[in-house]
XYZ file of C-alpha atoms in Angstrom:
299
model
C -41.904 -10.553 22.691
C -42.714 -11.112 26.270
C -45.970 -12.283 27.901
C -46.620 -12.650 31.583
C -49.407 -15.058 32.404
C -50.631 -17.013 35.379
C -49.978 -20.763 35.156
C -51.523 -23.158 37.564
C -50.074 -26.634 38.278
C -51.336 -29.501 40.457
C -48.934 -31.123 42.688
C -50.789 -33.828 44.583
C -53.877 -32.170 46.064
C -52.250 -28.722 46.041
C -52.751 -26.264 43.176
C -49.674 -24.091 42.852
C -49.766 -20.636 41.068
C -46.624 -19.867 38.973
C -45.912 -16.708 37.099
C -44.966 -17.800 33.640
C -42.825 -15.580 31.523
C -43.210 -16.737 27.909
C -40.308 -15.649 25.663
C -41.054 -16.304 22.062
C -37.291 -16.377 21.440
C -36.990 -19.200 23.875
C -39.819 -21.413 22.334
C -39.553 -25.028 23.293
C -39.052 -26.200 19.780
C -35.623 -24.823 18.677
C -33.450 -24.931 15.539
C -30.408 -26.084 17.568
C -29.213 -26.369 21.169
C -26.445 -23.863 20.802
C -27.499 -21.419 23.629
C -28.008 -21.863 27.275
C -31.775 -20.961 26.949
C -31.995 -23.577 24.248
C -30.729 -26.187 26.668
C -27.065 -26.683 25.483
C -25.982 -27.291 29.048
C -27.647 -30.661 29.089
C -25.265 -31.924 26.494
C -21.597 -32.841 26.986
C -19.623 -29.983 25.494
C -22.900 -28.447 24.357
C -22.981 -30.974 21.493
C -25.869 -33.309 20.575
C -25.432 -36.762 19.182
C -24.466 -36.439 15.500
C -25.287 -38.444 12.494
C -29.082 -38.638 12.444
C -30.318 -38.513 8.830
C -33.971 -37.695 9.152
C -34.797 -34.029 8.623
C -38.324 -34.237 10.128
C -37.207 -34.667 13.777
C -37.901 -31.820 16.228
C -35.436 -30.488 18.787
C -37.353 -29.643 22.044
C -35.899 -27.714 24.898
C -38.076 -29.215 27.595
C -39.261 -26.315 29.768
C -41.257 -26.577 33.010
C -42.169 -23.537 35.240
C -40.065 -21.372 32.953
C -36.833 -23.284 33.377
C -35.089 -25.635 31.002
C -35.134 -29.172 32.407
C -33.667 -31.495 29.651
C -33.827 -31.903 25.934
C -35.573 -34.336 23.621
C -35.107 -35.238 19.886
C -38.753 -35.944 18.894
C -40.354 -37.710 15.971
C -43.755 -35.972 15.440
C -44.761 -38.701 12.855
C -44.129 -41.648 15.117
C -45.232 -39.631 18.229
C -42.288 -40.766 20.348
C -38.938 -39.289 21.498
C -35.872 -40.552 19.597
C -33.735 -39.752 22.697
C -33.769 -37.397 25.637
C -30.620 -36.050 27.152
C -30.305 -34.755 30.681
C -27.998 -34.072 33.603
C -28.031 -36.802 36.280
C -28.735 -35.700 39.773
C -27.732 -37.728 42.749
C -30.948 -38.990 44.172
C -32.525 -41.648 46.491
C -34.337 -43.124 43.465
C -37.818 -42.280 44.617
C -40.484 -41.824 41.992
C -43.079 -38.979 42.105
C -46.646 -40.260 41.832
C -48.589 -37.056 42.172
C -47.728 -35.378 38.906
C -50.230 -35.027 36.008
C -49.104 -36.160 32.499
C -48.282 -33.105 30.270
C -47.969 -32.327 26.565
C -45.901 -29.858 24.635
C -48.059 -26.817 23.271
C -45.154 -25.724 20.996
C -45.386 -28.822 18.949
C -48.930 -28.210 17.928
C -48.504 -24.491 17.023
C -45.655 -22.038 16.949
C -47.871 -19.860 19.014
C -48.034 -22.401 21.786
C -46.450 -21.883 25.242
C -42.820 -22.945 25.488
C -43.673 -24.616 28.734
C -45.053 -28.162 28.963
C -48.556 -28.176 30.328
C -50.963 -30.634 31.968
C -53.367 -32.331 29.519
C -56.770 -30.524 29.556
C -59.639 -32.333 31.278
C -61.573 -32.510 28.063
C -60.447 -35.327 25.833
C -61.997 -33.409 22.866
C -59.410 -30.775 23.435
C -56.670 -33.396 22.871
C -57.579 -33.491 19.154
C -56.113 -30.087 18.833
C -52.622 -31.497 19.159
C -52.776 -35.215 18.586
C -51.429 -34.937 15.104
C -47.975 -33.908 16.354
C -47.660 -36.020 19.581
C -48.995 -38.836 21.593
C -52.083 -38.244 23.872
C -53.383 -40.052 26.913
C -55.945 -41.931 24.959
C -53.119 -43.663 23.009
C -52.025 -45.468 26.133
C -55.518 -45.941 27.579
C -56.260 -49.495 26.288
C -52.803 -51.022 25.847
C -52.350 -52.856 29.147
C -49.234 -54.673 27.807
C -47.278 -51.478 27.605
C -46.018 -49.020 30.223
C -45.142 -45.318 29.723
C -41.361 -45.527 29.804
C -39.551 -42.336 30.600
C -36.338 -41.743 28.677
C -35.303 -39.133 31.284
C -36.449 -41.122 34.443
C -37.629 -39.128 37.427
C -35.449 -41.593 39.587
C -32.347 -39.756 38.038
C -33.512 -36.297 39.271
C -33.830 -34.884 42.790
C -35.469 -31.374 42.501
C -39.339 -31.723 42.674
C -39.778 -29.668 39.531
C -37.044 -31.598 37.618
C -38.964 -34.719 38.581
C -42.258 -33.309 37.573
C -40.774 -32.303 34.098
C -40.100 -35.940 33.205
C -43.857 -36.523 33.084
C -44.411 -35.190 29.578
C -45.563 -37.710 26.935
C -42.777 -36.299 24.718
C -40.261 -38.039 27.074
C -42.204 -41.400 26.974
C -42.137 -44.461 24.868
C -44.194 -47.574 25.138
C -42.371 -50.431 26.946
C -43.435 -53.950 27.395
C -44.481 -54.340 31.060
C -42.078 -57.284 31.583
C -39.198 -55.331 30.105
C -40.080 -52.035 31.884
C -40.452 -53.496 35.388
C -37.732 -56.111 34.817
C -34.394 -55.540 33.121
C -34.945 -51.814 32.148
C -35.884 -50.808 35.853
C -32.856 -52.768 37.099
C -30.625 -50.883 34.606
C -32.001 -47.395 35.581
C -31.278 -48.229 39.242
C -27.869 -49.598 38.491
C -26.868 -46.459 36.703
C -28.184 -44.429 39.590
C -26.176 -46.218 42.126
C -22.924 -46.188 39.912
C -23.243 -42.485 39.265
C -24.183 -41.636 42.922
C -21.141 -43.533 44.197
C -18.410 -42.936 41.712
C -19.260 -39.810 39.577
C -17.709 -36.809 41.372
C -18.643 -34.162 38.680
C -21.426 -33.593 36.236
C -22.853 -36.704 34.459
C -24.540 -36.204 31.051
C -26.873 -39.007 30.000
C -28.586 -39.824 26.710
C -31.310 -42.394 26.526
C -32.966 -43.355 23.147
C -34.706 -45.927 21.038
C -34.686 -47.889 17.813
C -37.884 -48.718 16.017
C -38.779 -51.407 13.551
C -42.180 -50.376 12.250
C -44.570 -51.713 14.908
C -47.138 -49.236 16.164
C -49.803 -48.838 18.766
C -52.973 -48.296 16.813
C -56.142 -46.459 17.977
C -59.388 -46.023 15.965
C -57.635 -47.898 13.143
C -54.817 -45.469 12.857
C -51.158 -45.948 13.628
C -50.489 -43.730 16.586
C -47.357 -44.502 18.563
C -44.186 -46.378 17.582
C -43.088 -49.174 19.643
C -39.287 -49.231 20.339
C -37.512 -52.377 19.271
C -34.486 -51.621 21.447
C -34.017 -49.033 24.253
C -30.454 -47.806 24.787
C -28.698 -45.459 27.257
C -25.239 -43.890 27.732
C -23.567 -41.675 30.296
C -20.534 -39.453 30.254
C -18.759 -38.429 33.579
C -15.219 -37.300 33.230
C -14.614 -36.506 36.832
C -14.927 -39.883 38.563
C -13.490 -41.890 41.404
C -10.168 -43.452 40.198
C -10.053 -45.606 43.246
C -13.319 -47.246 42.480
C -13.375 -51.089 42.286
C -12.210 -52.157 38.788
C -15.528 -53.801 38.205
C -16.975 -50.157 38.131
C -13.924 -48.057 37.292
C -13.555 -49.554 33.742
C -17.062 -48.199 32.965
C -15.705 -44.616 33.248
C -15.715 -41.971 32.006
C -18.403 -43.341 29.626
C -20.353 -46.529 28.984
C -23.595 -47.594 27.424
C -26.322 -50.325 27.548
C -29.147 -51.612 25.424
C -32.022 -54.104 25.794
C -34.734 -55.627 23.651
C -38.183 -54.267 24.357
C -39.928 -57.626 24.623
C -41.187 -60.200 27.046
C -38.512 -62.620 26.485
C -34.705 -62.246 25.545
C -34.892 -58.803 27.073
C -31.692 -58.864 29.093
C -29.634 -55.680 29.178
C -26.250 -55.685 27.525
C -23.631 -53.187 28.971
C -21.071 -52.062 26.306
C -18.356 -49.410 25.784
C -19.596 -46.261 23.918
C -17.893 -47.377 20.623
C -19.669 -50.768 20.728
C -23.002 -49.209 21.397
C -22.653 -46.822 18.483
C -21.715 -49.682 16.148
C -24.788 -51.669 17.301
C -27.049 -48.578 16.783
C -25.708 -47.909 13.353
C -27.229 -51.095 12.233
C -30.561 -50.173 13.751
C -31.203 -46.604 12.978
C -31.171 -44.074 10.175
C -27.765 -42.676 10.853
C -24.512 -42.069 8.897
C -21.099 -43.534 9.406
C -20.157 -40.571 11.640
C -22.736 -41.379 14.135
C -21.514 -40.340 17.623
C -23.440 -40.104 20.889
C -21.070 -37.864 22.891
C -18.767 -35.269 21.584
C -15.340 -36.908 21.050
C -16.776 -40.009 22.853
C -16.771 -38.156 26.121
C -13.189 -37.125 25.967
C -12.885 -33.370 26.682
C -10.788 -30.999 24.814
C -7.560 -30.148 26.703
């Protein structure tokens, strides 16, 4: 089934018309990421992290302006992403500040658009989809938290790729001191390392662990607050002449930090060490693995 509709998006003060071809076979919520149109290319060797035990998590091929941009493994009960996976693009690290926050229509109904869309102006309309995802009201009165992007726009360069990171299904609540401090520093350090020493494609996966704490609104649990935030990259084509202080962190490395005001320093670790740490923090089995074959390509 194909449907041509006119889609309008605000970019700063400019309203841009886009012709949106909605393919029901390419709906954003997918059974797996096994095809290009389902976002398999955002995963190393087309393989998502393995070992997650929950059967209620949703696989979202995050589409904007009819193009796949990245993927998200989403928890519709806790209203946060468990992880987002994306391809790093060499960038200057600038953030976009003129993009409206968006939601995922396909989470609310299987008849919804496969493209993320800006939140409607009427907050009453938000009730049509707040059962399955976070809405702007959830973040309105929680000044101690920032909307932390798991796929940060600083790691993208194309304006539309940057814009696509501003969906609440790519966002978790981060303590301000952690978000603007250690976590922001880690995002920038990763950007510089991959800019300078990754010659080929870099796949990144950034995720969270939770401990049960929630943002509440109107006496209801609404959005899970991450306990730890973690990230890992995989770049098999890298500069073998890089300084050893950087070279030993290739082809893959990871990091994690406590989402808190204190003791929130970032710990950088090899992938195996990160997986071991996460096994004690998440509902995963003993075969939990972030990257296919731990970022060692098949010969």
